[in-house]
Coordinates of C-alpha atoms and ligand atoms in Angstrom, one line a residue:
X27 CA 119.5 92.8 51.2
X28 CA 121.1 90.7 53.9
X29 CA 118.9 89.0 56.4
X30 CA 120.5 91.1 59.2
X31 CA 119.5 94.4 57.5
X32 CA 116.0 93.2 57.0
X33 CA 115.6 92.4 60.7
X34 CA 117.2 95.7 61.8
X35 CA 120.3 96.0 64.0
X36 CA 120.4 94.1 67.2
X37 CA 119.6 96.2 70.3
X38 CA 122.7 97.1 72.3
X39 CA 122.5 96.3 76.0
X40 CA 122.4 99.5 78.1
X41 CA 122.7 99.8 81.9
X42 CA 120.3 101.7 84.1
X43 CA 122.9 104.5 84.5
X44 CA 123.2 105.0 80.7
X45 CA 119.4 105.0 80.4
X46 CA 119.1 107.5 83.2
X47 CA 121.1 110.0 81.3
X48 CA 118.3 110.2 78.7
X49 CA 115.6 111.4 81.1
X50 CA 115.0 115.1 81.6
X51 CA 112.3 117.5 82.5
X52 CA 109.6 118.1 79.8
X53 CA 108.2 121.6 79.9
X54 CA 104.5 121.8 79.8
X55 CA 104.8 124.0 76.6
X56 CA 106.9 121.4 74.9
X57 CA 104.4 118.7 75.8
X58 CA 101.4 120.7 74.4
X59 CA 103.4 121.8 71.4
X60 CA 103.8 118.1 70.4
X61 CA 100.2 117.3 71.5
X62 CA 98.4 120.3 70.1
X63 CA 95.4 118.1 69.1
X64 CA 94.7 117.9 72.9
X65 CA 94.1 121.6 72.8
X66 CA 91.8 121.6 69.8
X67 CA 94.4 122.5 67.2
X68 CA 94.2 119.3 65.1
X69 CA 92.8 120.8 61.8
X70 CA 93.2 124.1 60.0
X71 CA 89.4 124.5 59.9
X72 CA 89.2 124.2 63.6
X73 CA 92.3 126.3 64.6
X74 CA 90.7 129.7 64.1
X75 CA 87.5 128.7 65.9
X76 CA 89.4 127.3 68.9
X77 CA 91.6 130.4 69.2
X78 CA 88.6 132.8 69.0
X79 CA 86.7 130.6 71.5
X80 CA 89.5 130.8 74.1
X81 CA 89.8 134.6 73.8
X82 CA 86.0 135.1 73.8
X83 CA 85.4 132.8 76.8
X84 CA 88.1 134.7 78.7
X85 CA 86.6 138.0 77.8
X86 CA 83.1 137.1 79.0
X87 CA 84.5 135.5 82.2
X88 CA 86.5 138.6 83.0
X89 CA 83.6 141.0 82.4
X90 CA 81.2 138.9 84.5
X91 CA 83.7 138.6 87.3
X92 CA 84.1 142.3 87.4
X93 CA 80.3 142.9 87.2
X94 CA 80.4 144.5 83.8
X95 CA 78.0 143.8 80.9
X96 CA 80.2 142.2 78.3
X97 CA 80.6 144.0 74.9
X98 CA 83.1 142.2 72.7
X99 CA 84.6 142.8 69.3
X100 CA 86.1 140.0 67.3
X101 CA 88.2 140.8 64.2
X102 CA 89.5 138.2 61.8
X103 CA 91.7 139.5 59.0
X104 CA 93.2 137.5 56.1
X105 CA 96.9 138.1 56.1
X106 CA 98.2 135.7 53.4
X107 CA 97.6 132.3 52.1
X108 CA 96.1 130.4 55.0
X109 CA 97.3 133.0 57.6
X110 CA 94.9 135.0 59.6
X111 CA 95.2 137.7 62.3
X112 CA 92.7 137.4 65.1
X113 CA 91.9 140.2 67.5
X114 CA 89.5 140.0 70.4
X115 CA 88.7 143.1 72.4
X116 CA 86.6 143.4 75.6
X117 CA 85.3 146.0 78.0
X118 CA 86.4 144.0 81.0
X119 CA 88.4 145.1 84.0
X120 CA 91.8 144.9 82.2
X121 CA 94.9 143.1 83.6
X122 CA 97.4 144.5 86.1
X123 CA 100.9 144.9 84.9
X124 CA 102.5 142.1 86.8
X125 CA 100.1 139.5 85.4
X126 CA 100.1 140.3 81.7
X127 CA 103.2 138.5 80.6
X128 CA 102.4 135.4 82.7
X129 CA 98.8 135.1 81.5
X130 CA 99.7 135.2 77.8
X131 CA 103.3 133.8 77.9
X132 CA 103.0 130.8 80.3
X133 CA 100.9 127.7 79.9
X134 CA 99.0 126.6 83.1
X135 CA 98.8 130.0 84.6
X136 CA 95.3 131.4 85.5
X137 CA 92.9 132.5 88.2
X138 CA 90.2 129.9 87.8
X139 CA 91.8 126.5 88.4
X140 CA 91.8 126.7 92.2
X141 CA 88.7 128.7 92.7
X142 CA 85.9 126.1 92.7
X143 CA 83.4 128.4 91.2
X144 CA 81.6 128.2 87.9
X145 CA 83.3 129.9 85.0
X146 CA 84.0 129.2 81.3
X147 CA 87.7 128.8 81.8
X148 CA 89.2 126.4 84.3
X149 CA 92.6 125.2 83.3
X150 CA 94.8 128.2 82.8
X151 CA 95.8 127.0 79.4
X152 CA 93.5 128.5 76.8
X153 CA 94.9 131.8 75.8
X154 CA 98.6 131.1 76.1
X155 CA 98.0 127.9 74.1
X156 CA 96.3 129.9 71.3
X157 CA 99.3 132.3 71.2
X158 CA 101.7 129.4 71.2
X159 CA 99.9 127.7 68.2
X160 CA 100.1 131.1 66.4
X161 CA 103.8 131.4 67.2
X162 CA 104.4 127.8 66.0
X163 CA 102.6 128.2 62.7
X164 CA 103.5 131.8 61.8
X165 CA 106.5 132.7 63.9
X166 CA 104.7 135.9 65.1
X167 CA 104.4 137.0 68.7
X168 CA 101.2 138.0 70.5
X169 CA 100.3 141.6 71.1
X170 CA 98.2 142.6 74.1
X171 CA 96.7 145.9 74.9
X172 CA 95.1 146.3 78.3
X173 CA 93.8 149.1 80.5
X174 CA 92.6 148.9 84.1
X175 CA 91.2 152.4 84.6
X176 CA 91.1 155.9 83.1
X177 CA 93.7 157.0 85.8
X178 CA 96.3 154.8 84.3
X179 CA 97.5 154.7 80.7
X180 CA 97.0 151.5 78.7
X181 CA 99.8 149.0 78.4
X182 CA 101.1 147.3 75.3
X183 CA 103.0 144.1 75.4
X184 CA 104.4 142.1 72.5
X185 CA 105.5 138.7 73.7
X186 CA 106.0 135.0 72.8
X187 CA 106.4 131.9 74.8
X188 CA 109.8 130.4 75.5
X189 CA 108.6 126.9 75.1
X190 CA 111.7 125.1 76.4
X191 CA 111.1 126.8 79.8
X192 CA 107.4 127.6 79.6
X193 CA 107.9 131.3 80.4
X194 CA 107.1 134.6 78.7
X195 CA 109.7 136.2 76.4
X196 CA 108.7 139.9 76.2
X197 CA 109.8 141.7 73.0
X198 CA 108.3 145.1 73.7
X199 CA 106.5 146.7 76.6
X200 CA 105.2 150.1 77.4
X201 CA 102.4 152.6 77.9
X202 CA 100.3 153.4 74.9
X203 CA 97.3 155.7 74.0
X204 CA 94.1 153.7 73.8
X205 CA 90.8 155.4 73.7
X206 CA 88.9 153.0 76.0
X207 CA 88.3 153.3 79.7
X208 CA 89.1 149.7 80.6
X209 CA 89.4 146.4 78.8
X210 CA 91.8 144.1 77.0
X211 CA 92.6 143.4 73.4
X212 CA 94.5 140.2 72.4
X213 CA 96.0 139.9 68.9
X214 CA 97.8 137.1 67.2
X215 CA 98.4 135.5 63.9
X216 CA 97.9 131.9 63.1
X217 CA 97.6 129.4 60.3
X218 CA 94.1 128.1 59.6
X219 CA 91.1 128.1 57.3
X220 CA 88.1 130.4 57.8
X221 CA 85.0 128.3 57.3
X222 CA 81.3 129.2 57.3
X223 CA 78.3 127.1 58.3
X224 CA 78.7 124.2 60.6
X225 CA 81.7 124.4 63.1
X226 CA 82.3 128.1 62.1
X227 CA 83.2 131.1 64.2
X228 CA 79.8 132.5 63.2
X229 CA 78.0 129.4 64.6
X230 CA 80.0 129.5 67.8
X231 CA 79.3 133.2 68.3
X232 CA 75.6 132.8 67.5
X233 CA 75.2 130.0 70.0
X234 CA 77.3 131.9 72.5
X235 CA 74.8 134.8 72.2
X236 CA 71.9 132.3 72.5
X237 CA 73.2 131.0 75.9
X238 CA 74.4 134.5 77.0
X239 CA 71.6 137.0 76.3
X240 CA 73.5 139.6 78.3
X241 CA 76.5 139.7 75.9
X242 CA 76.9 141.8 72.9
X243 CA 79.4 140.6 70.2
X244 CA 80.5 142.3 67.0
X245 CA 82.3 140.2 64.4
X246 CA 84.3 141.5 61.5
X247 CA 84.9 138.5 59.2
X248 CA 87.9 138.2 56.8
X249 CA 85.7 139.6 53.9
X250 CA 85.0 142.8 56.0
X251 CA 81.4 141.8 56.8
X252 CA 80.2 143.2 60.1
X253 CA 77.9 140.8 62.0
X254 CA 76.3 141.9 65.3
X255 CA 75.0 139.5 67.9
X256 CA 73.0 142.0 70.0
X257 CA 72.4 142.0 73.7
X258 CA 68.9 140.8 74.6
X259 CA 68.9 141.5 78.3
X260 CA 70.7 144.2 80.3
X261 CA 71.1 142.1 83.4
X262 CA 74.1 140.0 84.3
X263 CA 73.5 136.4 85.5
X264 CA 73.9 136.1 89.3
X265 CA 77.5 135.5 90.4
X266 CA 78.0 131.9 91.2
X267 CA 79.1 131.4 94.8
X268 CA 82.5 129.7 95.1
X269 CA 82.0 126.4 96.8
X270 CA 84.2 124.1 98.8
X271 CA 84.0 120.4 97.8
X272 CA 80.7 118.7 98.7
X273 CA 81.3 115.6 100.9
X274 CA 79.4 113.3 98.6
X275 CA 81.6 111.7 95.9
X276 CA 84.8 113.5 96.9
X277 CA 87.8 111.4 95.8
X278 CA 90.3 109.9 98.2
X279 CA 93.3 111.6 96.7
X280 CA 91.6 115.0 96.9
X281 CA 90.6 114.5 100.5
X282 CA 94.1 113.3 101.4
X283 CA 95.6 116.4 99.7
X284 CA 93.2 118.7 101.5
X285 CA 94.0 117.1 104.9
X286 CA 97.7 117.4 104.2
X287 CA 97.5 121.1 103.3
X288 CA 94.9 122.3 105.9
X289 CA 95.8 125.0 108.5
X290 CA 93.0 123.6 110.8
X291 CA 94.2 121.9 113.9
X292 CA 91.4 119.4 114.5
X293 CA 89.4 117.1 112.3
X294 CA 86.1 118.5 113.3
X295 CA 87.1 122.1 112.3
X296 CA 88.6 120.8 109.1
X297 CA 85.3 119.1 108.1
X298 CA 83.3 122.2 109.0
X299 CA 85.5 124.7 107.3
X300 CA 86.8 122.9 104.3
X301 CA 83.8 121.0 103.0
X302 CA 80.5 122.5 102.1
X303 CA 77.3 121.7 103.9
X304 CA 79.0 120.3 107.0
X305 CA 78.2 122.0 110.3
X306 CA 79.2 121.1 113.8
X307 CA 76.5 118.5 114.2
X308 CA 77.2 116.8 110.8
X309 CA 80.9 116.8 111.6
X310 CA 80.2 115.1 115.0
X311 CA 77.8 112.6 113.3
X312 CA 80.4 111.7 110.7
X313 CA 83.1 111.2 113.2
X314 CA 80.8 109.1 115.4
X315 CA 80.5 106.6 112.5
X316 CA 84.3 106.2 111.8
X317 CA 86.5 103.9 113.8
X318 CA 87.7 105.0 117.3
X319 CA 91.0 106.3 115.9
X320 CA 89.2 109.4 114.4
X321 CA 88.0 111.8 116.9
X322 CA 86.8 115.4 116.6
X323 CA 90.0 116.6 118.2
X324 CA 92.3 114.4 116.0
X325 CA 95.1 116.2 114.1
X326 CA 94.0 116.2 110.4
X327 CA 97.7 116.0 109.3
X328 CA 98.3 112.7 111.2
X329 CA 95.8 110.5 109.4
X330 CA 97.0 107.3 107.9
X331 CA 95.8 106.1 104.4
X332 CA 93.3 103.8 106.2
X333 CA 92.0 106.7 108.3
X334 CA 91.4 108.7 105.2
X335 CA 89.5 105.8 103.6
X336 CA 87.4 105.5 106.7
X337 CA 86.6 109.1 106.8
X338 CA 85.7 109.1 103.1
X339 CA 83.3 106.2 103.6
X340 CA 81.6 108.0 106.6
X341 CA 81.3 111.2 104.5
X342 CA 79.7 109.3 101.6
X343 CA 77.1 107.9 104.0
X344 CA 76.4 111.1 105.9
X345 CA 73.1 112.9 105.6
X346 CA 74.2 116.2 104.0
X347 CA 72.0 118.7 102.3
X348 CA 72.3 119.1 98.5
X349 CA 74.9 121.6 97.3
X350 CA 74.1 125.3 97.6
X351 CA 71.9 126.1 94.7
X352 CA 73.7 129.3 94.2
X353 CA 77.0 127.6 93.6
X354 CA 75.9 126.9 90.0
X355 CA 74.0 129.2 87.9
X356 CA 71.8 127.8 85.2
X357 CA 70.5 129.9 82.3
X358 CA 67.0 129.3 83.6
X359 CA 63.9 127.8 82.1
X360 CA 62.2 130.9 80.7
X361 CA 65.5 132.4 79.3
X362 CA 66.2 129.1 77.7
X363 CA 62.8 128.9 76.1
X364 CA 63.1 132.4 74.8
X365 CA 66.5 131.7 73.4
X366 CA 65.4 128.5 71.7
X367 CA 62.4 130.2 70.2
X368 CA 64.7 132.8 68.6
X369 CA 66.9 130.0 67.2
X370 CA 64.5 127.4 66.0
X371 CA 61.1 127.7 64.2
X372 CA 59.0 125.0 65.8
X373 CA 55.5 124.1 66.8
X374 CA 56.1 123.2 70.5
X375 CA 58.7 124.1 73.1
X376 CA 59.4 122.5 76.5
X377 CA 62.1 123.2 79.1
X378 CA 63.2 122.1 82.5
X379 CA 66.0 123.0 84.9
X380 CA 67.0 120.3 87.5
X381 CA 68.0 120.9 91.0
X382 CA 71.8 120.9 91.6
X383 CA 73.4 117.5 92.1
X384 CA 77.0 116.4 92.9
X385 CA 79.6 114.3 91.1
X386 CA 83.1 113.8 92.7
X387 CA 82.2 116.4 95.2
X388 CA 81.5 119.0 92.5
X389 CA 78.0 120.5 92.2
X390 CA 76.4 120.7 88.8
X391 CA 73.0 121.4 87.3
X392 CA 71.4 120.2 84.1
X393 CA 68.8 122.0 82.1
X394 CA 67.3 121.3 78.8
X395 CA 65.0 123.0 76.3
X396 CA 63.3 121.0 73.5
X397 CA 61.7 122.2 70.3
X398 CA 59.5 119.9 68.2
X399 CA 57.7 120.0 64.9
X400 CA 58.4 122.0 61.9
X401 CA 57.3 125.6 62.3
X402 CA 55.2 127.5 59.8
X403 CA 57.6 130.4 59.2
X404 CA 60.2 130.4 56.5
X405 CA 63.5 128.9 57.5
X406 CA 65.8 131.7 58.5
X407 CA 69.4 131.7 57.2
X408 CA 72.0 131.0 59.8
X409 CA 69.6 129.5 62.3
X410 CA 69.3 125.9 63.4
X411 CA 67.1 124.2 60.9
X412 CA 64.4 121.7 62.0
X413 CA 65.1 118.3 60.6
X414 CA 62.6 116.2 58.7
X415 CA 60.7 113.1 59.9
X416 CA 63.7 110.8 59.1
X417 CA 66.6 112.9 60.2
X418 CA 68.3 112.5 63.5
X419 CA 67.4 115.1 66.2
X420 CA 69.7 118.1 66.4
X421 CA 71.5 118.4 69.7
X422 CA 72.9 121.8 70.9
X423 CA 75.4 121.1 73.7
X424 CA 76.5 123.7 76.2
X425 CA 78.8 123.6 79.2
X426 CA 78.9 126.6 81.5
X427 CA 77.2 128.6 78.8
X428 CA 79.9 127.7 76.2
X429 CA 78.6 125.9 73.0
X430 CA 80.4 122.6 72.4
X431 CA 80.8 122.1 68.7
X432 CA 83.1 119.1 68.4
X433 CA 83.6 115.6 69.7
X434 CA 79.8 115.0 70.0
X435 CA 80.0 111.2 70.1
X436 CA 82.2 111.1 73.2
X437 CA 80.1 113.6 75.1
X438 CA 77.8 112.7 78.1
X439 CA 75.0 114.8 76.5
X440 CA 75.0 112.7 73.3
X441 CA 75.3 109.5 75.3
X442 CA 72.3 110.5 77.4
X443 CA 70.3 111.4 74.3
X444 CA 71.0 108.0 72.8
X445 CA 70.3 106.1 76.0
X446 CA 66.9 107.6 76.6
X447 CA 64.2 105.4 74.9
X448 CA 62.4 108.1 72.8
X449 CA 60.1 105.5 71.3
X450 CA 58.1 105.7 74.6
X451 CA 57.5 109.3 73.7
X452 CA 56.2 108.6 70.2
X453 CA 59.4 109.1 68.2
X454 CA 61.2 106.5 66.2
X455 CA 64.8 105.7 67.2
X456 CA 67.2 103.3 65.6
X457 CA 69.0 101.2 68.3
X458 CA 72.0 103.0 69.8
X459 CA 71.3 106.2 67.9
X460 CA 69.7 109.6 68.3
X461 CA 65.9 109.7 67.9
X462 CA 64.5 110.6 64.4
X463 CA 62.2 113.5 63.7
X464 CA 61.7 117.2 63.8
X465 CA 63.4 117.7 67.1
X466 CA 66.0 120.2 68.4
X467 CA 67.3 119.6 72.0
X468 CA 69.4 122.1 73.8
X469 CA 71.3 120.7 76.8
X470 CA 73.2 122.8 79.3
X471 CA 75.4 121.4 82.0
X472 CA 76.7 124.1 84.5
X473 CA 79.2 123.1 87.1
X474 CA 81.9 124.5 89.4
X475 CA 84.2 122.1 87.5
X476 CA 83.1 120.6 84.2
X477 CA 84.8 117.2 83.7
X478 CA 85.9 117.7 80.0
X479 CA 87.2 114.7 78.2
X480 CA 90.3 116.6 77.1
X481 CA 92.1 120.0 77.5
X482 CA 90.3 121.3 74.4
X483 CA 87.1 121.2 76.4
X484 CA 84.9 119.9 73.6
X485 CA 83.0 117.1 75.3
X486 CA 81.7 116.3 78.8
X487 CA 83.0 113.1 80.4
X488 CA 80.1 110.7 81.0
X489 CA 80.2 110.4 84.8
X490 CA 77.3 108.3 85.9
X491 CA 75.8 111.1 88.1
X492 CA 75.9 113.5 85.2
X493 CA 74.4 111.0 82.7
X494 CA 71.7 110.3 85.2
X495 CA 70.7 113.9 85.6
X496 CA 70.7 114.6 81.9
X497 CA 68.5 111.6 81.3
X498 CA 66.0 112.6 84.0
X499 CA 65.8 116.1 82.4
X500 CA 65.3 114.6 78.9
X501 CA 62.7 112.2 80.2
X502 CA 60.8 115.0 81.9
X503 CA 60.5 117.0 78.6
X504 CA 60.0 113.7 76.7
X505 CA 56.8 113.1 78.7
X506 CA 55.5 116.5 77.8
X507 CA 56.5 115.9 74.2
X508 CA 54.7 112.5 74.2
X509 CA 51.4 114.2 75.1
X510 CA 52.0 116.8 72.3
X511 CA 52.8 114.1 69.7
X512 CA 49.8 112.0 70.7
X513 CA 47.6 115.1 70.3
X514 CA 49.1 115.9 66.9
X515 CA 48.6 112.3 65.8
X516 CA 44.9 112.3 67.0
X517 CA 44.4 115.6 65.1
X518 CA 45.9 114.2 61.9
X519 CA 43.7 111.1 62.1
X520 CA 40.6 113.3 62.6
X521 CA 41.6 115.4 59.6
X522 CA 42.1 112.3 57.5
X523 CA 38.6 111.1 58.4
X524 CA 37.1 114.5 57.7
X525 CA 38.8 114.6 54.4
X526 CA 37.4 111.2 53.5
X527 CA 33.9 112.4 54.4
X528 CA 34.4 115.5 52.3
X529 CA 35.7 113.5 49.4
X530 CA 33.3 110.6 49.3
X531 CA 29.9 111.9 50.5
X532 CA 29.3 114.0 47.3
X533 CA 30.0 110.9 45.2
X534 CA 27.5 108.9 47.3
X535 CA 25.0 111.6 47.0
X536 CA 25.4 111.7 43.2
X537 CA 24.9 108.0 43.0
X538 CA 21.7 108.3 45.1
X539 CA 20.5 111.2 43.0
X540 CA 20.7 109.0 39.9
X541 CA 19.3 105.9 41.6
X542 CA 16.4 107.6 43.3
X543 CA 15.9 110.3 40.7
X544 CA 16.4 113.2 43.3
X545 CA 16.3 116.9 42.5
X546 CA 19.5 118.9 43.0
X547 CA 18.0 120.4 46.2
X548 CA 17.1 116.9 47.5
X549 CA 20.7 115.8 46.6
X550 CA 22.2 118.7 48.5
X551 CA 20.0 118.0 51.5
X552 CA 21.1 114.4 51.4
X553 CA 24.8 115.4 51.4
X554 CA 24.2 117.7 54.4
X555 CA 22.2 114.9 56.3
X556 CA 24.9 112.3 55.6
X557 CA 27.7 114.6 56.8
X558 CA 25.7 115.4 60.0
X559 CA 25.1 111.6 60.6
X560 CA 28.8 110.7 60.0
X561 CA 30.1 113.5 62.2
X562 CA 27.6 112.6 64.9
X563 CA 28.8 109.0 64.9
X564 CA 32.3 110.4 65.5
X565 CA 31.0 112.5 68.4
X566 CA 31.6 115.8 66.6
X567 CA 29.2 118.7 66.2
X568 CA 28.3 119.3 62.6
X569 CA 30.1 122.7 62.5
X570 CA 33.4 121.0 63.5
X571 CA 33.6 119.8 60.0
X572 CA 33.9 123.2 58.5
X573 CA 36.2 124.6 61.2
X574 CA 38.6 121.6 61.2
X575 CA 38.8 121.4 57.4
X576 CA 39.0 125.2 57.2
X577 CA 41.9 125.2 59.6
X578 CA 43.6 122.4 57.7
X579 CA 43.3 124.3 54.4
X580 CA 44.8 127.4 56.1
X581 CA 47.7 125.2 57.2
X582 CA 48.1 123.9 53.7
Ligands
ATP16 N1 90.4 139.3 78.6 C1 90.9 139.1 79.8 N2 90.6 140.0 80.8 C2 91.1 139.8 82.1 N3 91.7 138.7 82.5 C3 92.0 137.7 81.6 C4 91.5 137.9 80.2 N4 91.9 136.8 79.5 C5 92.5 136.0 80.4 N5 92.6 136.5 81.7 C6 93.2 135.9 82.9 O1 94.1 135.0 82.4 C7 94.0 133.8 83.0 C8 94.5 132.7 82.0 O2 93.6 132.6 80.9 P1 93.5 131.2 80.1 O3 92.5 131.3 79.1 O4 94.9 130.8 79.7 O5 93.0 130.2 81.3 P2 91.6 130.1 82.0 O6 90.6 130.9 81.3 O7 91.9 130.3 83.5 O8 91.3 128.5 81.8 P3 91.1 127.7 80.4 O9 92.4 127.2 80.1 O10 90.1 126.7 80.8 O11 90.6 128.7 79.4 C9 92.5 133.7 83.3 O12 92.3 132.8 84.4 C10 92.2 135.1 83.7 O13 92.5 135.3 85.1
MG17 MG1 90.4 130.7 79.2

């Protein structure tokens, strides 16, 4: 081989004009087709779960928004080697004709991105991306059935995505007989592997049911098994109130964009109407602390970059009340405890829900429930097992009631778990790792906008405000846990001492009997006297011996 071939051909010199001919628009579908790992389609074992998750999250969101108790059916059918047909059906409000094709056949089209209210979906990507992945791996289009009321027939649409232009390509459309009053059914085929156990559809649905006790889900798995996740409460969670950005932490670019787009004529009315928790007085106070260029009657469209920076600083320092607690809806302490008790067999449970806080102008709330100590029941199949003394704690992560099953290490929740010093609470913890011991921690972050680390929405970005709140919640339960662990250790020490008394006193008495030539009755009396003296020196009444040992035997 010549030296020239080894080094590769020399680069030709190209001018800017020639280079410019290479640049062209990239459709968002083309982008995500190439970068499907960003959407969660990076492994066959994950693809089915990701697709089911997108459809299920949408179904629950739609039902809740329409004020309907969600009842879902998920069907997964094996179609061929490594090919599955997924169908997800809901009893939601249905979708109006003019929206159907765009929702399923166009990436970045949705109703939640701009709304600033808490929901499972936020990006307008999930369901069309699932269909696109199916189309890519099997060549098959999506089929959608939807019905909005009994007064109108159901609609059927078969469509695929024209990825070069990111627009729907409808193959078939029309009215169809469908014996439901309202709802939507999404069907598509995709390549994947159906797995059980960890990271399975079943795990995701079980944990979804755990965080959403008002939802009923039926699953038909590829082997025809029917699994029902029943509804536990018949009440919908309260509807989160849509919220304008909170003045604390709002970013410069966002404020600039809002000022540019506002229909308000004065800065004072802009502040009052487009930010939350700002009334006339706060607006006046804020504008009193900015430079003289910014006045209540200034035109919000005429601000320079420096003015916006000035305004941002004044907003950050303003005394503004915390975000409206109704803008984010936690699961709630008692519902969380009930849910965790159903999921984990443990000795002690603790829970806490923090008050709403703000990151980047978005309200969020953190809540946690913690289960500790192996329970006394038999481990139930398909539930979260309690680890042993040397195993790392199990962490169940949720964002807006959606279980997060992947990318744990990059998630704010895991980071907070690792950064809390659990040794202060009586657990052992290798440095930079999760605590060890029989511990299951459920962490839920609810927000009007969850900052996910990627479009697949698998992990929460570790913003310092979010990390701080999670750590405070963990520490709160940690302190309760510490008291419980200390009590358990004291109890164990007492039992060990009582066992020692029970084990050695009869031997001492026998030795005394031989040495002092005691009768059996005298020996027994000596045993009783010795035990009474030993217990009295430990500050225990004599009957404590029997009751504690008795209890211990019962445990054994
Ligand atoms: N089952 C359904 N019933 C009614 N409307 C639906 C249903 N599924 C989807 N939609 C509508 O379609 C839109 C797009 O759904 P998609 O999953 O693509 O995005 P999203 O849920 O808004 O955000 P994300 O990408 O985070 O999931 C939703 O915003 C919702 O308005
Ligand atoms: Mg969605």
